C-alpha positions as semicolon CSV with decimal commas, in nm:
position;residue;x (nm);y (nm);z (nm)
1;M;0,000;0,000;0,000
2;R;0,120;0,352;-0,080
3;V;0,012;0,600;0,187
4;A;0,029;0,979;0,177
5;V;0,076;1,118;0,529
6;T;0,015;1,491;0,561
7;G;0,201;1,632;0,858
8;G;0,432;1,334;0,838
9;G;0,723;1,528;0,988
10;G;0,544;1,592;1,315
11;F;0,531;1,399;1,639
12;L;0,247;1,163;1,546
13;G;0,309;1,178;1,172
14;S;0,668;1,061;1,193
15;H;0,574;0,768;1,415
16;L;0,301;0,674;1,166
17;C;0,547;0,694;0,875
18;E;0,786;0,469;1,067
19;A;0,518;0,212;1,147
20;L;0,399;0,197;0,786
21;L;0,752;0,160;0,651
22;R;0,824;-0,111;0,907
23;R;0,537;-0,323;0,779
24;G;0,640;-0,280;0,415
25;D;0,423;0,005;0,291
26;E;0,540;0,292;0,074
27;V;0,504;0,635;0,235
28;V;0,479;0,985;0,092
29;C;0,533;1,240;0,369
30;V;0,382;1,582;0,293
31;D;0,493;1,858;0,529
32;D;0,607;2,220;0,525
33;F;0,776;2,177;0,866
34;S;0,608;2,484;1,010
35;T;0,555;2,283;1,329
36;G;0,718;1,951;1,234
37;D;1,085;1,866;1,267
38;P;1,297;1,742;0,974
39;A;1,500;1,539;1,225
40;N;1,195;1,321;1,286
41;I;1,201;1,181;0,933
42;A;1,577;1,204;0,867
43;P;1,629;0,829;0,931
44;F;1,380;0,746;0,653
45;L;1,532;0,958;0,377
46;G;1,756;0,682;0,247
47;N;1,469;0,434;0,228
48;P;1,349;0,386;-0,132
49;A;0,996;0,330;0,003
50;F;0,989;0,679;0,153
51;E;0,930;1,005;-0,034
52;L;0,928;1,355;0,110
53;V;0,713;1,625;-0,050
54;R;0,766;1,968;0,101
55;G;0,453;2,176;0,080
56;D;0,168;2,352;0,255
57;V;-0,143;2,136;0,224
58;S;-0,361;2,446;0,264
59;R;-0,242;2,549;-0,082
60;S;-0,229;2,211;-0,255
61;V;-0,147;1,846;-0,206
62;E;0,062;1,730;-0,500
63;V;0,152;1,361;-0,490
64;S;0,257;1,181;-0,805
65;G;0,198;0,814;-0,866
66;T;-0,047;0,579;-0,703
67;V;-0,209;0,665;-0,371
68;D;-0,398;0,392;-0,184
69;A;-0,464;0,583;0,137
70;V;-0,435;0,934;0,278
71;A;-0,376;1,001;0,649
72;H;-0,449;1,368;0,711
73;L;-0,254;1,468;1,022
74;A;-0,136;1,811;0,910
75;S;-0,228;2,082;1,161
76;P;-0,073;2,276;1,443
77;A;-0,173;2,066;1,744
78;S;0,013;2,223;2,033
79;P;-0,177;2,522;2,173
80;P;0,126;2,754;2,154
81;D;0,141;2,671;1,783
82;Y;-0,224;2,718;1,699
83;L;-0,251;3,031;1,913
84;A;0,049;3,177;1,729
85;R;-0,092;3,066;1,390
86;P;-0,469;3,107;1,417
87;L;-0,539;3,174;1,050
88;E;-0,305;2,898;0,936
89;T;-0,476;2,655;1,175
90;L;-0,818;2,740;1,036
91;A;-0,682;2,712;0,682
92;V;-0,533;2,367;0,729
93;G;-0,856;2,246;0,891
94;S;-1,063;2,375;0,600
95;R;-0,870;2,416;0,274
96;G;-0,603;2,169;0,380
97;T;-0,858;1,903;0,464
98;E;-1,039;1,953;0,134
99;N;-0,714;1,933;-0,062
100;A;-0,631;1,605;0,111
101;L;-0,984;1,477;0,049
102;R;-0,955;1,568;-0,319
103;L;-0,632;1,371;-0,338
104;A;-0,805;1,068;-0,192
105;A;-1,107;1,110;-0,420
106;R;-0,888;1,134;-0,733
107;H;-0,722;0,805;-0,649
108;D;-1,029;0,630;-0,507
109;A;-0,821;0,598;-0,190
110;R;-0,907;0,552;0,175
111;F;-0,903;0,884;0,365
112;V;-0,848;0,903;0,741
113;L;-0,884;1,230;0,931
114;A;-0,692;1,292;1,252
115;S;-0,950;1,485;1,450
116;T;-0,923;1,550;1,822
117;S;-1,090;1,518;2,159
118;E;-1,099;1,899;2,154
119;V;-1,420;1,871;1,949
120;Y;-1,584;1,780;2,282
121;G;-1,466;2,110;2,433
122;D;-1,514;2,136;2,810
123;P;-1,750;1,838;2,819
124;Q;-2,075;1,831;3,011
125;V;-2,093;1,455;2,957
126;H;-1,835;1,227;3,118
127;P;-1,675;1,010;2,993
128;Q;-1,702;1,110;2,629
129;D;-1,829;0,873;2,363
130;E;-1,868;0,948;1,996
131;T;-2,239;1,032;2,020
132;Y;-2,165;1,339;2,235
133;W;-2,187;1,665;2,036
134;G;-1,953;1,864;2,256
135;H;-1,951;2,190;2,451
136;V;-1,725;2,428;2,259
137;N;-1,685;2,804;2,277
138;P;-1,671;2,910;1,908
139;V;-1,499;3,242;1,984
140;G;-1,275;3,138;2,273
141;P;-0,895;3,126;2,258
142;R;-0,894;2,754;2,172
143;S;-1,163;2,788;1,904
144;V;-0,924;2,820;1,610
145;Y;-0,821;2,459;1,669
146;D;-1,149;2,322;1,805
147;E;-1,363;2,464;1,525
148;A;-1,108;2,383;1,254
149;K;-1,132;2,019;1,355
150;R;-1,510;2,026;1,387
151;F;-1,533;2,172;1,036
152;S;-1,287;1,915;0,902
153;E;-1,507;1,637;1,042
154;S;-1,813;1,786;0,872
155;L;-1,625;1,822;0,543
156;T;-1,497;1,465;0,565
157;Q;-1,847;1,333;0,626
158;A;-1,982;1,541;0,335
159;Y;-1,729;1,386;0,096
160;R;-1,839;1,044;0,215
161;T;-2,212;1,105;0,172
162;S;-2,209;1,322;-0,140
163;R;-1,914;1,181;-0,335
164;G;-1,877;0,831;-0,201
165;T;-1,521;0,885;-0,074
166;N;-1,404;0,611;0,161
167;T;-1,347;0,825;0,470
168;G;-1,286;0,764;0,838
169;I;-1,271;1,006;1,132
170;M;-1,052;0,951;1,439
171;R;-1,085;1,162;1,753
172;I;-0,743;1,152;1,915
173;F;-0,706;1,211;2,288
174;N;-0,388;1,326;2,467
175;T;-0,090;1,139;2,328
176;Y;0,269;1,145;2,451
177;G;0,604;0,979;2,391
178;P;0,943;1,022;2,222
179;R;0,972;1,297;1,958
180;M;0,745;1,534;2,145
181;R;0,905;1,875;2,118
182;P;1,035;1,964;2,463
183;H;0,928;2,327;2,422
184;D;0,577;2,269;2,287
185;G;0,402;2,347;2,614
186;R;0,205;2,023;2,649
187;V;0,164;1,903;3,003
188;V;0,372;1,583;2,973
189;S;0,667;1,743;2,795
190;S;0,661;2,047;3,021
191;F;0,652;1,843;3,340
192;V;0,937;1,620;3,220
193;V;1,152;1,917;3,114
194;Q;1,088;2,100;3,441
195;A;1,154;1,791;3,652
196;L;1,479;1,704;3,475
197;A;1,598;2,061;3,525
198;G;1,489;2,073;3,889
199;E;1,251;2,360;3,815
200;P;0,903;2,394;3,972
201;L;0,629;2,200;3,793
202;T;0,349;2,441;3,706
203;V;-0,004;2,317;3,771
204;Y;-0,318;2,511;3,685
205;G;-0,618;2,547;3,912
206;D;-0,611;2,294;4,196
207;G;-0,462;2,023;3,972
208;K;-0,773;1,806;4,001
209;Q;-0,870;1,846;3,636
210;T;-0,827;1,514;3,459
211;R;-0,675;1,389;3,138
212;S;-0,626;1,049;2,976
213;F;-0,283;0,988;2,826
214;C;-0,216;0,743;2,541
215;Y;0,136;0,633;2,453
216;V;0,228;0,712;2,095
217;D;0,292;0,350;1,988
218;D;-0,060;0,255;2,093
219;L;-0,212;0,554;1,918
220;V;-0,029;0,476;1,593
221;R;-0,160;0,119;1,600
222;G;-0,507;0,270;1,610
223;I;-0,439;0,495;1,313
224;V;-0,304;0,202;1,111
225;A;-0,613;0,000;1,202
226;M;-0,831;0,283;1,069
227;L;-0,632;0,300;0,746
228;D;-0,682;-0,074;0,695
229;H;-1,056;-0,062;0,772
230;D;-1,358;0,096;0,603
231;E;-1,493;0,224;0,937
232;P;-1,642;0,574;0,885
233;G;-1,619;0,682;1,248
234;P;-1,595;0,896;1,435
235;V;-1,388;0,667;1,655
236;N;-1,223;0,773;1,980
237;L;-0,857;0,676;2,010
238;G;-0,712;0,726;2,355
239;N;-0,632;0,558;2,683
240;P;-0,935;0,552;2,915
241;V;-0,721;0,553;3,230
242;E;-0,803;0,890;3,387
243;L;-0,545;1,085;3,591
244;T;-0,552;1,421;3,760
245;V;-0,285;1,666;3,655
246;L;-0,143;1,644;4,008
247;Q;-0,116;1,267;3,982
248;L;0,073;1,307;3,656
249;A;0,309;1,559;3,819
250;E;0,378;1,319;4,104
251;M;0,452;1,033;3,863
252;V;0,696;1,248;3,665
253;L;0,872;1,356;3,984
254;D;0,904;0,993;4,096
255;L;1,035;0,871;3,759
256;T;1,290;1,151;3,726
257;G;1,395;1,142;4,091
258;S;1,341;1,517;4,098
259;R;1,283;1,703;4,423
260;A;1,128;1,999;4,244
261;E;0,823;2,161;4,397
262;V;0,480;2,209;4,241
263;Q;0,355;2,563;4,181
264;F;-0,009;2,648;4,118
265;H;-0,139;2,903;3,868
266;S;-0,484;3,031;3,777
267;L;-0,689;2,821;3,537
268;P;-0,675;2,928;3,171
269;V;-0,987;3,017;2,975
270;D;-1,197;2,721;2,855
271;D;-0,962;2,465;3,007
272;P;-1,149;2,130;3,011
273;T;-1,211;2,003;3,363
274;R;-1,244;1,634;3,273
275;R;-1,139;1,434;2,971
276;R;-1,169;1,056;2,926
277;P;-1,260;0,860;2,613
278;V;-1,503;0,577;2,577
279;I;-1,323;0,340;2,339
280;T;-1,583;0,066;2,300
281;R;-1,628;0,151;1,932
282;A;-1,253;0,122;1,862
283;A;-1,235;-0,208;2,049
284;E;-1,537;-0,362;1,878
285;R;-1,488;-0,235;1,524
286;L;-1,110;-0,208;1,495
287;G;-0,997;-0,462;1,754
288;W;-0,793;-0,185;1,914
289;N;-0,706;-0,125;2,277
290;P;-0,408;0,057;2,430
291;E;-0,143;-0,172;2,577
292;V;0,126;0,054;2,728
293;D;0,048;0,162;3,084
294;I;0,117;0,520;3,188
295;E;0,415;0,441;3,410
296;D;0,594;0,245;3,140
297;G;0,516;0,504;2,876
298;L;0,630;0,791;3,094
299;R;0,952;0,606;3,176
300;R;1,031;0,570;2,804
301;T;0,946;0,937;2,749
302;V;1,164;1,054;3,037
303;E;1,455;0,846;2,903
304;W;1,415;1,005;2,560
305;F;1,420;1,358;2,701
306;A;1,704;1,281;2,943
307;A;1,921;1,172;2,648
308;R;1,884;1,524;2,501
309;P;2,007;1,762;2,772
310;D;2,077;2,049;2,533
311;D;1,722;2,039;2,398
312;V;1,584;2,023;2,751
313;A;1,790;2,326;2,856
314;A;1,676;2,525;2,553
315;A;1,314;2,424;2,609
316;L;1,327;2,531;2,971
317;R;1,389;2,889;2,867
318;A;1,083;2,876;2,644
319;I;0,839;2,726;2,895
320;R;0,966;2,883;3,218
321;G;0,673;3,053;3,386
322;G;0,400;2,809;3,305
323;Q;0,216;2,570;3,082
324;Q;-0,150;2,486;3,073
325;D;-0,182;2,144;2,914
326;G;-0,051;2,311;2,606
327;V;-0,063;2,689;2,632
328;V;0,262;2,844;2,741
329;T;0,191;3,143;2,962
330;A;0,382;3,389;3,172
331;A;0,160;3,339;3,472
332;E;0,254;3,457;3,817
333;P;0,286;3,155;4,046
334;R;0,086;3,118;4,364
335;P;0,245;2,951;4,666
336;V;0,180;2,579;4,702
337;G;-0,144;2,528;4,889
338;A;-0,287;2,867;4,798
339;T;-0,651;2,883;4,695
340;P;-0,686;2,846;4,318
341;V;-0,827;3,141;4,130
342;A;-1,043;3,066;3,826
343;S;-1,010;3,296;3,530
């Protein structure tokens, strides 16, 4: 199978390219590296089954030769990225998605959209299954990403119903692992960087908000399963084990052996209070379940970061002062134990 992977130079995209190459597929990576990293795909450049196409999918998706499947992962996904590139984020969710859909339609290929748990917003239903419509602020600071993905889902479904394109929608929950950018402001990478450097771990609100963290190898198995299936979705892909942010901080401190303190900051706008996927649909239709437990996955992630001390030191300068499960801020810390202040 020959698979075009948009955003193939990013964190998830590069792992997907690697998994497809490992099983014998041909891969065309399409990326402009606005948020991806060329180092992620450097090991594949000598592989005759791998092709790199540099380009912005919001303008066009030009892939020569046969295409059997399209995995559309291109998009800023880290809040610092999509907040810094709001128009580009909306463009890749709209024009970029349609360009990728057109590529799939031209080749009668399978199309898989990497959507996100952010379509559920700050959910009023817990846990979240695919029938939930979400609770999203369309003009809030996170809306450029949330609404871009919601539109891309609608567009994907429209191509399926009106043009017969073989499409599938995945809603991806928090994913972590090697190749995360240490400066991207996500909660796992920020905690690991801060702990390794002995800096305070910044927690927002009272730290009791929850997330569910899926190790990248598990997530990629789910994407591959969607590529191989004709399941239309949407399908949740994530680990249903729910942790508070404070529990995550404590695990990172234990795994790194750090004696750093935890500092609390005010909650950011529209920060989801609870997030956990129902994955029954993925289990029943794709035969998929996550296998890597959080402690094992975090240990592998810590080892990856620890082997890159220069990157960690550089990232620390970028994230010092706070992170909010993605949004780097320059918040003023409150003393540990102080009453949280909601914004």
